[in-house]
Amino acid sequence: MAVNKINGLMTNAKDYVIIVLGLCLYAVGFTAFILPHGIVIGGLSGVGTLVYFATGGSIPVAVTQYACNLILLTMAYRLVGKTFVMRTIFGATVISLAIGVLESIFMGLGHPIIADISMSAILGAILCGLGVGIVFVHNGSSGGTDIVVAMVSKVSNVSIGRTMIFTDFLIVSCSIFLPFDGTLAERLNVKVPLIVYGLVVTFVLAYMTDMVINTNRQATQFVIFSRKWAEIADKINQEAHRGVTVMDATGWYSKQEVKVLMVWCRKIESVTIFRIVKAIDDNAFISQANVNGVYGKGFDTMRVKMKKNPADIPMGDKENKSLV
């Protein structure tokens, strides 16, 4: 019991360290490459950017971001649960501190590190996406639209990146209303390109986030043929801690009955499976295939909305639906 408790604490500590690194990576990408060019991105960082430029820089991005995070968490507490809220408060605090410190450094320079706005925006988006993806993989959250994403993921299988795009689109578009000295035509000439850059950053950030998360969640399916199938199955159970399904089959060339092992594991665990099989039977026949999703015990949880049974719908609702 004591060993398990220590292992659990070590795992949590490791998660929190990596979460902090991911949040710092996001803060660097945002403050060093995106904010200096006046680009408004999605999320509460984008909301903070809107307030920052609307007030002439008197209200830092970090202050607005942290205040909005607390409001969203209060609204989402019952749905996402205590654990998520605690981790999000931790993440929101770290990201706000990191952005607050780095914002004063990079904005204090008076000019962007990379003068080319296109290159700067893409590089910033990649760093931000990597940071958010790392945070999600380790069960953390940077707050902001991550809270909205977490609520949506509780009830559906909608892509995290797609949810971020839909939520952030409105925030980016609001940059058209930022203070500007000039005619409407001049405002459009200046603001529309920045909105486009903001949307590009949002798409690249979401894509990178999905890539990091999906790479971690990708599963592998093994089909193993071996005369030492029982020994291999036992080792996989004991060392890889994965279940094994044993099936009866017939080799049509040899006309002999054989046992077939089927194993599903995370992609990062596939090397372990190969090593186990090779150590026991170097002549084993193995087929490996990538699986986009494995749902069930030890893997991901299915989140789908079930259709209501027509018999369960009140008569009044049925009549209303027929008029739609």
mmCIF file of C-alpha atoms in Angstrom:
data_model
loop_
_atom_site.group_PDB
_atom_site.id
_atom_site.type_symbol
_atom_site.label_atom_id
_atom_site.label_comp_id
_atom_site.label_asym_id
_atom_site.label_seq_id
_atom_site.Cartn_x
_atom_site.Cartn_y
_atom_site.Cartn_z
ATOM 1 C CA MET A 1 0.000 0.000 0.000
ATOM 2 C CA ALA A 2 2.796 2.421 0.937
ATOM 3 C CA VAL A 3 4.656 1.654 -2.309
ATOM 4 C CA ASN A 4 1.532 2.322 -4.389
ATOM 5 C CA LYS A 5 0.972 5.598 -2.556
ATOM 6 C CA ILE A 6 4.559 6.688 -3.212
ATOM 7 C CA ASN A 7 4.270 5.724 -6.876
ATOM 8 C CA GLY A 8 1.047 7.706 -7.124
ATOM 9 C CA LEU A 9 2.658 10.768 -5.595
ATOM 10 C CA MET A 10 5.638 10.467 -7.944
ATOM 11 C CA THR A 11 3.326 10.217 -10.939
ATOM 12 C CA ASN A 12 1.361 13.282 -9.854
ATOM 13 C CA ALA A 13 4.572 15.213 -9.220
ATOM 14 C CA LYS A 14 5.862 14.282 -12.676
ATOM 15 C CA ASP A 15 2.552 15.376 -14.232
ATOM 16 C CA TYR A 16 2.670 18.746 -12.515
ATOM 17 C CA VAL A 17 6.286 19.360 -13.570
ATOM 18 C CA ILE A 18 5.476 18.593 -17.213
ATOM 19 C CA ILE A 19 2.294 20.696 -16.996
ATOM 20 C CA VAL A 20 4.379 23.657 -15.829
ATOM 21 C CA LEU A 21 6.821 23.134 -18.727
ATOM 22 C CA GLY A 22 3.923 22.995 -21.202
ATOM 23 C CA LEU A 23 2.396 26.172 -19.799
ATOM 24 C CA CYS A 24 5.746 27.972 -19.958
ATOM 25 C CA LEU A 25 6.127 26.855 -23.574
ATOM 26 C CA TYR A 26 2.728 28.360 -24.340
ATOM 27 C CA ALA A 27 3.650 31.602 -22.552
ATOM 28 C CA VAL A 28 6.862 31.949 -24.576
ATOM 29 C CA GLY A 29 5.072 31.353 -27.871
ATOM 30 C CA PHE A 30 2.351 33.862 -27.032
ATOM 31 C CA THR A 31 4.348 36.716 -25.498
ATOM 32 C CA ALA A 32 7.454 36.470 -27.694
ATOM 33 C CA PHE A 33 5.966 35.858 -31.137
ATOM 34 C CA ILE A 34 2.236 36.702 -31.165
ATOM 35 C CA LEU A 35 1.476 39.568 -28.769
ATOM 36 C CA PRO A 36 4.227 41.955 -30.022
ATOM 37 C CA HIS A 37 2.621 41.972 -33.484
ATOM 38 C CA GLY A 38 -0.792 42.905 -32.056
ATOM 39 C CA ILE A 39 -2.353 39.617 -33.158
ATOM 40 C CA VAL A 40 -5.489 38.587 -31.237
ATOM 41 C CA ILE A 41 -5.778 34.822 -30.871
ATOM 42 C CA GLY A 42 -8.482 32.659 -29.353
ATOM 43 C CA GLY A 43 -8.949 31.703 -25.728
ATOM 44 C CA LEU A 44 -8.649 33.921 -22.705
ATOM 45 C CA SER A 45 -5.237 34.990 -23.943
ATOM 46 C CA GLY A 46 -7.126 36.566 -26.835
ATOM 47 C CA VAL A 47 -9.627 38.169 -24.470
ATOM 48 C CA GLY A 48 -6.729 39.512 -22.424
ATOM 49 C CA THR A 49 -5.120 40.846 -25.615
ATOM 50 C CA LEU A 50 -8.328 42.663 -26.544
ATOM 51 C CA VAL A 51 -8.473 44.308 -23.112
ATOM 52 C CA TYR A 52 -4.730 45.052 -23.212
ATOM 53 C CA PHE A 53 -4.877 46.969 -26.500
ATOM 54 C CA ALA A 54 -8.296 48.510 -25.762
ATOM 55 C CA THR A 55 -6.883 50.074 -22.574
ATOM 56 C CA GLY A 56 -3.599 51.108 -24.131
ATOM 57 C CA GLY A 57 -1.657 48.462 -22.228
ATOM 58 C CA SER A 58 -2.792 49.610 -18.772
ATOM 59 C CA ILE A 59 -4.419 46.249 -17.948
ATOM 60 C CA PRO A 60 -1.964 43.334 -18.488
ATOM 61 C CA VAL A 61 -3.110 40.255 -20.383
ATOM 62 C CA ALA A 62 -2.398 38.058 -17.364
ATOM 63 C CA VAL A 63 -4.790 39.983 -15.093
ATOM 64 C CA THR A 64 -7.767 39.708 -17.455
ATOM 65 C CA GLN A 65 -6.936 36.075 -18.219
ATOM 66 C CA TYR A 66 -6.807 35.044 -14.571
ATOM 67 C CA ALA A 67 -10.014 36.893 -13.632
ATOM 68 C CA CYS A 68 -11.949 35.285 -16.504
ATOM 69 C CA ASN A 69 -10.565 31.864 -15.586
ATOM 70 C CA LEU A 70 -11.967 32.163 -12.066
ATOM 71 C CA ILE A 71 -15.373 33.138 -13.429
ATOM 72 C CA LEU A 72 -15.467 30.187 -15.876
ATOM 73 C CA LEU A 73 -14.346 27.726 -13.213
ATOM 74 C CA THR A 74 -17.105 28.876 -10.901
ATOM 75 C CA MET A 75 -19.627 28.232 -13.671
ATOM 76 C CA ALA A 76 -18.172 24.808 -14.623
ATOM 77 C CA TYR A 77 -17.434 23.413 -11.151
ATOM 78 C CA ARG A 78 -20.325 20.941 -10.959
ATOM 79 C CA LEU A 79 -19.840 19.566 -14.471
ATOM 80 C CA VAL A 80 -16.079 19.064 -14.676
ATOM 81 C CA GLY A 81 -15.501 18.033 -11.059
ATOM 82 C CA LYS A 82 -13.217 18.999 -8.206
ATOM 83 C CA THR A 83 -10.037 17.372 -9.580
ATOM 84 C CA PHE A 84 -10.234 19.208 -12.890
ATOM 85 C CA VAL A 85 -10.994 22.494 -11.135
ATOM 86 C CA MET A 86 -8.002 22.136 -8.812
ATOM 87 C CA ARG A 87 -5.656 21.321 -11.685
ATOM 88 C CA THR A 88 -7.094 24.161 -13.726
ATOM 89 C CA ILE A 89 -6.630 26.653 -10.892
ATOM 90 C CA PHE A 90 -3.020 25.484 -10.707
ATOM 91 C CA GLY A 91 -2.612 25.760 -14.477
ATOM 92 C CA ALA A 92 -4.378 29.122 -14.699
ATOM 93 C CA THR A 93 -2.161 30.514 -11.939
ATOM 94 C CA VAL A 94 1.040 29.266 -13.583
ATOM 95 C CA ILE A 95 0.092 30.482 -17.072
ATOM 96 C CA SER A 96 -0.940 33.898 -15.742
ATOM 97 C CA LEU A 97 2.312 34.286 -13.821
ATOM 98 C CA ALA A 98 4.372 33.140 -16.808
ATOM 99 C CA ILE A 99 2.579 35.444 -19.227
ATOM 100 C CA GLY A 100 2.769 38.330 -16.728
ATOM 101 C CA VAL A 101 6.533 37.993 -16.353
ATOM 102 C CA LEU A 102 7.317 37.332 -20.022
ATOM 103 C CA GLU A 103 4.888 40.003 -21.229
ATOM 104 C CA SER A 104 6.832 42.717 -19.446
ATOM 105 C CA ILE A 105 10.087 41.393 -20.896
ATOM 106 C CA PHE A 106 9.137 40.960 -24.548
ATOM 107 C CA MET A 107 6.757 43.924 -24.810
ATOM 108 C CA GLY A 108 9.405 46.029 -23.065
ATOM 109 C CA LEU A 109 11.769 45.461 -25.981
ATOM 110 C CA GLY A 110 9.698 47.821 -28.101
ATOM 111 C CA HIS A 111 9.886 45.579 -31.169
ATOM 112 C CA PRO A 112 9.105 41.926 -32.061
ATOM 113 C CA ILE A 113 11.928 39.394 -31.900
ATOM 114 C CA ILE A 114 11.072 38.267 -35.439
ATOM 115 C CA ALA A 115 10.130 41.164 -37.705
ATOM 116 C CA ASP A 116 8.333 38.991 -40.268
ATOM 117 C CA ILE A 117 4.793 38.727 -38.925
ATOM 118 C CA SER A 118 4.004 35.542 -40.862
ATOM 119 C CA MET A 119 6.990 33.606 -39.573
ATOM 120 C CA SER A 120 6.492 34.962 -36.058
ATOM 121 C CA ALA A 121 2.795 34.002 -36.016
ATOM 122 C CA ILE A 122 3.418 30.440 -37.246
ATOM 123 C CA LEU A 123 6.279 29.862 -34.810
ATOM 124 C CA GLY A 124 4.201 31.228 -31.940
ATOM 125 C CA ALA A 125 1.235 29.035 -32.899
ATOM 126 C CA ILE A 126 3.406 25.906 -33.011
ATOM 127 C CA LEU A 127 4.886 26.598 -29.576
ATOM 128 C CA CYS A 128 1.459 27.387 -28.099
ATOM 129 C CA GLY A 129 -0.080 24.250 -29.625
ATOM 130 C CA LEU A 130 2.717 22.051 -28.326
ATOM 131 C CA GLY A 131 2.318 23.580 -24.882
ATOM 132 C CA VAL A 132 -1.469 23.076 -24.738
ATOM 133 C CA GLY A 133 -1.160 19.515 -26.071
ATOM 134 C CA ILE A 134 1.432 18.594 -23.447
ATOM 135 C CA VAL A 135 -0.774 20.035 -20.711
ATOM 136 C CA PHE A 136 -3.839 18.050 -21.858
ATOM 137 C CA VAL A 137 -1.889 14.793 -22.220
ATOM 138 C CA HIS A 138 -0.871 15.042 -18.567
ATOM 139 C CA ASN A 139 -4.437 15.731 -17.375
ATOM 140 C CA GLY A 140 -3.864 19.421 -16.842
ATOM 141 C CA SER A 141 -5.492 22.556 -18.159
ATOM 142 C CA SER A 142 -4.369 26.086 -18.864
ATOM 143 C CA GLY A 143 -7.897 27.312 -18.292
ATOM 144 C CA GLY A 144 -9.733 29.569 -20.725
ATOM 145 C CA THR A 145 -11.416 27.750 -23.582
ATOM 146 C CA ASP A 146 -9.858 24.557 -22.178
ATOM 147 C CA ILE A 147 -12.654 24.728 -19.588
ATOM 148 C CA VAL A 148 -15.255 24.932 -22.348
ATOM 149 C CA VAL A 149 -13.504 22.076 -24.174
ATOM 150 C CA ALA A 150 -13.522 19.958 -21.009
ATOM 151 C CA MET A 151 -17.252 20.510 -20.578
ATOM 152 C CA VAL A 152 -17.938 19.570 -24.199
ATOM 153 C CA SER A 153 -15.725 16.457 -23.980
ATOM 154 C CA LYS A 154 -17.814 15.240 -21.046
ATOM 155 C CA VAL A 155 -20.810 14.735 -23.291
ATOM 156 C CA SER A 156 -19.402 14.107 -26.780
ATOM 157 C CA ASN A 157 -16.454 12.883 -28.853
ATOM 158 C CA VAL A 158 -16.006 16.208 -30.679
ATOM 159 C CA SER A 159 -12.366 16.921 -31.452
ATOM 160 C CA ILE A 160 -10.675 19.127 -28.869
ATOM 161 C CA GLY A 161 -9.056 21.197 -31.610
ATOM 162 C CA ARG A 162 -12.381 21.676 -33.424
ATOM 163 C CA THR A 163 -14.090 22.837 -30.246
ATOM 164 C CA MET A 164 -11.288 25.316 -29.658
ATOM 165 C CA ILE A 165 -11.694 26.689 -33.184
ATOM 166 C CA PHE A 166 -15.441 27.249 -32.837
ATOM 167 C CA THR A 167 -15.051 28.859 -29.420
ATOM 168 C CA ASP A 168 -12.128 31.080 -30.414
ATOM 169 C CA PHE A 169 -13.428 32.338 -33.761
ATOM 170 C CA LEU A 170 -15.634 34.985 -32.160
ATOM 171 C CA ILE A 171 -12.820 36.246 -29.925
ATOM 172 C CA VAL A 172 -10.460 36.716 -32.875
ATOM 173 C CA SER A 173 -13.118 38.528 -34.896
ATOM 174 C CA CYS A 174 -13.689 41.039 -32.081
ATOM 175 C CA SER A 175 -10.268 42.588 -32.784
ATOM 176 C CA ILE A 176 -11.938 44.594 -35.565
ATOM 177 C CA PHE A 177 -13.470 46.782 -32.835
ATOM 178 C CA LEU A 178 -10.186 47.725 -31.129
ATOM 179 C CA PRO A 179 -9.442 51.484 -30.974
ATOM 180 C CA PHE A 180 -8.058 52.836 -34.241
ATOM 181 C CA ASP A 181 -7.337 56.343 -35.508
ATOM 182 C CA GLY A 182 -8.441 56.557 -39.096
ATOM 183 C CA THR A 183 -11.281 55.997 -41.517
ATOM 184 C CA LEU A 184 -13.297 52.808 -41.811
ATOM 185 C CA ALA A 185 -11.380 51.836 -44.940
ATOM 186 C CA GLU A 186 -8.067 52.321 -43.159
ATOM 187 C CA ARG A 187 -9.326 50.321 -40.177
ATOM 188 C CA LEU A 188 -10.276 47.435 -42.443
ATOM 189 C CA ASN A 189 -6.939 47.573 -44.270
ATOM 190 C CA VAL A 190 -5.065 47.256 -40.982
ATOM 191 C CA LYS A 191 -7.352 45.037 -38.906
ATOM 192 C CA VAL A 192 -8.509 42.452 -41.463
ATOM 193 C CA PRO A 193 -4.961 41.113 -42.084
ATOM 194 C CA LEU A 194 -4.452 40.857 -38.308
ATOM 195 C CA ILE A 195 -7.738 38.949 -38.002
ATOM 196 C CA VAL A 196 -6.555 36.577 -40.719
ATOM 197 C CA TYR A 197 -3.286 36.058 -38.858
ATOM 198 C CA GLY A 198 -5.260 35.465 -35.664
ATOM 199 C CA LEU A 199 -7.382 32.806 -37.379
ATOM 200 C CA VAL A 200 -4.289 31.164 -38.877
ATOM 201 C CA VAL A 201 -2.673 31.051 -35.434
ATOM 202 C CA THR A 202 -5.866 29.559 -33.980
ATOM 203 C CA PHE A 203 -6.026 26.829 -36.637
ATOM 204 C CA VAL A 204 -2.331 25.936 -36.366
ATOM 205 C CA LEU A 205 -2.516 25.955 -32.559
ATOM 206 C CA ALA A 206 -5.554 23.654 -32.604
ATOM 207 C CA TYR A 207 -3.929 21.348 -35.169
ATOM 208 C CA MET A 208 -0.748 21.045 -33.124
ATOM 209 C CA THR A 209 -2.800 20.390 -29.986
ATOM 210 C CA ASP A 210 -4.690 17.568 -31.708
ATOM 211 C CA MET A 211 -1.442 16.116 -33.058
ATOM 212 C CA VAL A 212 0.160 15.953 -29.615
ATOM 213 C CA ILE A 213 -2.958 14.499 -27.978
ATOM 214 C CA ASN A 214 -3.777 11.988 -30.729
ATOM 215 C CA THR A 215 -0.171 10.804 -30.940
ATOM 216 C CA ASN A 216 -0.317 9.996 -27.247
ATOM 217 C CA ARG A 217 -3.714 8.270 -27.541
ATOM 218 C CA GLN A 218 -3.000 6.257 -30.665
ATOM 219 C CA ALA A 219 -3.323 2.554 -30.067
ATOM 220 C CA THR A 220 -1.714 -0.438 -31.737
ATOM 221 C CA GLN A 221 -3.267 -3.812 -32.509
ATOM 222 C CA PHE A 222 -1.084 -6.928 -32.585
ATOM 223 C CA VAL A 223 -1.966 -10.291 -34.119
ATOM 224 C CA ILE A 224 0.600 -12.870 -32.987
ATOM 225 C CA PHE A 225 1.100 -16.438 -34.236
ATOM 226 C CA SER A 226 3.498 -18.563 -32.181
ATOM 227 C CA ARG A 227 3.892 -22.115 -30.877
ATOM 228 C CA LYS A 228 4.826 -20.545 -27.533
ATOM 229 C CA TRP A 229 1.594 -18.563 -27.386
ATOM 230 C CA ALA A 230 0.844 -19.384 -23.737
ATOM 231 C CA GLU A 231 4.228 -18.143 -22.528
ATOM 232 C CA ILE A 232 3.931 -14.973 -24.613
ATOM 233 C CA ALA A 233 0.416 -14.292 -23.319
ATOM 234 C CA ASP A 234 1.548 -14.694 -19.694
ATOM 235 C CA LYS A 235 4.507 -12.345 -20.183
ATOM 236 C CA ILE A 236 2.340 -9.700 -21.828
ATOM 237 C CA ASN A 237 -0.048 -9.870 -18.864
ATOM 238 C CA GLN A 238 2.746 -9.707 -16.309
ATOM 239 C CA GLU A 239 5.207 -7.261 -17.868
ATOM 240 C CA ALA A 240 3.173 -5.091 -20.253
ATOM 241 C CA HIS A 241 0.061 -5.230 -18.056
ATOM 242 C CA ARG A 242 -2.158 -5.644 -21.099
ATOM 243 C CA GLY A 243 -4.927 -8.128 -21.764
ATOM 244 C CA VAL A 244 -4.555 -10.845 -24.375
ATOM 245 C CA THR A 245 -7.315 -12.525 -26.383
ATOM 246 C CA VAL A 246 -6.593 -16.116 -27.478
ATOM 247 C CA MET A 247 -8.437 -17.405 -30.554
ATOM 248 C CA ASP A 248 -8.506 -20.759 -32.310
ATOM 249 C CA ALA A 249 -7.520 -20.772 -35.977
ATOM 250 C CA THR A 250 -6.399 -23.123 -38.709
ATOM 251 C CA GLY A 251 -3.340 -22.633 -40.894
ATOM 252 C CA TRP A 252 -4.655 -23.549 -44.320
ATOM 253 C CA TYR A 253 -1.189 -24.239 -45.752
ATOM 254 C CA SER A 254 -0.218 -26.639 -42.978
ATOM 255 C CA LYS A 255 -3.811 -27.727 -42.230
ATOM 256 C CA GLN A 256 -2.916 -27.501 -38.529
ATOM 257 C CA GLU A 257 -4.782 -25.829 -35.711
ATOM 258 C CA VAL A 258 -2.995 -22.817 -34.223
ATOM 259 C CA LYS A 259 -3.570 -20.279 -31.476
ATOM 260 C CA VAL A 260 -3.758 -16.607 -32.363
ATOM 261 C CA LEU A 261 -3.081 -13.850 -29.831
ATOM 262 C CA MET A 262 -4.698 -10.448 -30.185
ATOM 263 C CA VAL A 263 -3.336 -7.555 -28.135
ATOM 264 C CA TRP A 264 -4.268 -3.881 -28.001
ATOM 265 C CA CYS A 265 -1.916 -1.381 -26.389
ATOM 266 C CA ARG A 266 -0.883 2.243 -26.508
ATOM 267 C CA LYS A 267 1.452 3.142 -29.344
ATOM 268 C CA ILE A 268 4.257 3.943 -26.912
ATOM 269 C CA GLU A 269 3.907 0.406 -25.469
ATOM 270 C CA SER A 270 4.356 -1.383 -28.813
ATOM 271 C CA VAL A 271 8.129 -1.719 -28.374
ATOM 272 C CA THR A 272 7.526 -3.556 -25.088
ATOM 273 C CA ILE A 273 5.257 -6.064 -26.854
ATOM 274 C CA PHE A 274 7.858 -6.659 -29.581
ATOM 275 C CA ARG A 275 10.586 -7.249 -27.018
ATOM 276 C CA ILE A 276 8.473 -9.762 -25.109
ATOM 277 C CA VAL A 277 7.649 -11.752 -28.255
ATOM 278 C CA LYS A 278 11.203 -11.661 -29.605
ATOM 279 C CA ALA A 279 12.664 -12.802 -26.274
ATOM 280 C CA ILE A 280 10.376 -15.854 -26.193
ATOM 281 C CA ASP A 281 9.991 -16.800 -29.856
ATOM 282 C CA ASP A 282 12.233 -15.180 -32.444
ATOM 283 C CA ASN A 283 10.307 -16.988 -35.218
ATOM 284 C CA ALA A 284 6.867 -15.721 -34.203
ATOM 285 C CA PHE A 285 4.677 -14.253 -36.940
ATOM 286 C CA ILE A 286 3.422 -10.784 -35.957
ATOM 287 C CA SER A 287 1.048 -8.377 -37.631
ATOM 288 C CA GLN A 288 0.921 -4.789 -36.337
ATOM 289 C CA ALA A 289 -1.699 -2.181 -37.209
ATOM 290 C CA ASN A 290 -2.396 1.335 -35.991
ATOM 291 C CA VAL A 291 -5.807 1.857 -34.412
ATOM 292 C CA ASN A 292 -7.373 5.306 -34.277
ATOM 293 C CA GLY A 293 -9.297 4.592 -31.111
ATOM 294 C CA VAL A 294 -9.709 1.836 -28.544
ATOM 295 C CA TYR A 295 -12.511 2.251 -26.026
ATOM 296 C CA GLY A 296 -13.041 0.267 -22.868
ATOM 297 C CA LYS A 297 -11.237 -0.637 -19.668
ATOM 298 C CA GLY A 298 -7.638 0.550 -19.741
ATOM 299 C CA PHE A 299 -8.225 2.799 -22.753
ATOM 300 C CA ASP A 300 -10.545 5.686 -23.604
ATOM 301 C CA THR A 301 -14.161 6.129 -22.538
ATOM 302 C CA MET A 302 -16.976 6.294 -25.089
ATOM 303 C CA ARG A 303 -18.828 9.596 -24.938
ATOM 304 C CA VAL A 304 -21.836 9.637 -27.221
ATOM 305 C CA LYS A 305 -25.290 11.074 -26.897
ATOM 306 C CA MET A 306 -27.915 8.339 -26.931
ATOM 307 C CA LYS A 307 -31.067 8.949 -28.922
ATOM 308 C CA LYS A 308 -34.193 9.180 -26.868
ATOM 309 C CA ASN A 309 -36.734 6.403 -27.195
ATOM 310 C CA PRO A 310 -39.850 7.873 -28.854
ATOM 311 C CA ALA A 311 -41.932 6.138 -26.194
ATOM 312 C CA ASP A 312 -40.134 8.169 -23.521
ATOM 313 C CA ILE A 313 -40.947 11.536 -25.135
ATOM 314 C CA PRO A 314 -44.054 13.204 -23.645
ATOM 315 C CA MET A 315 -47.004 13.627 -26.042
ATOM 316 C CA GLY A 316 -46.704 17.422 -25.877
ATOM 317 C CA ASP A 317 -43.066 17.281 -26.976
ATOM 318 C CA LYS A 318 -43.945 14.951 -29.874
ATOM 319 C CA GLU A 319 -46.542 17.440 -31.103
ATOM 320 C CA ASN A 320 -44.068 20.301 -30.843
ATOM 321 C CA LYS A 321 -41.379 18.332 -32.709
ATOM 322 C CA SER A 322 -43.813 17.609 -35.549
ATOM 323 C CA LEU A 323 -44.278 21.347 -36.078
ATOM 324 C CA VAL A 324 -40.540 22.040 -36.431
#
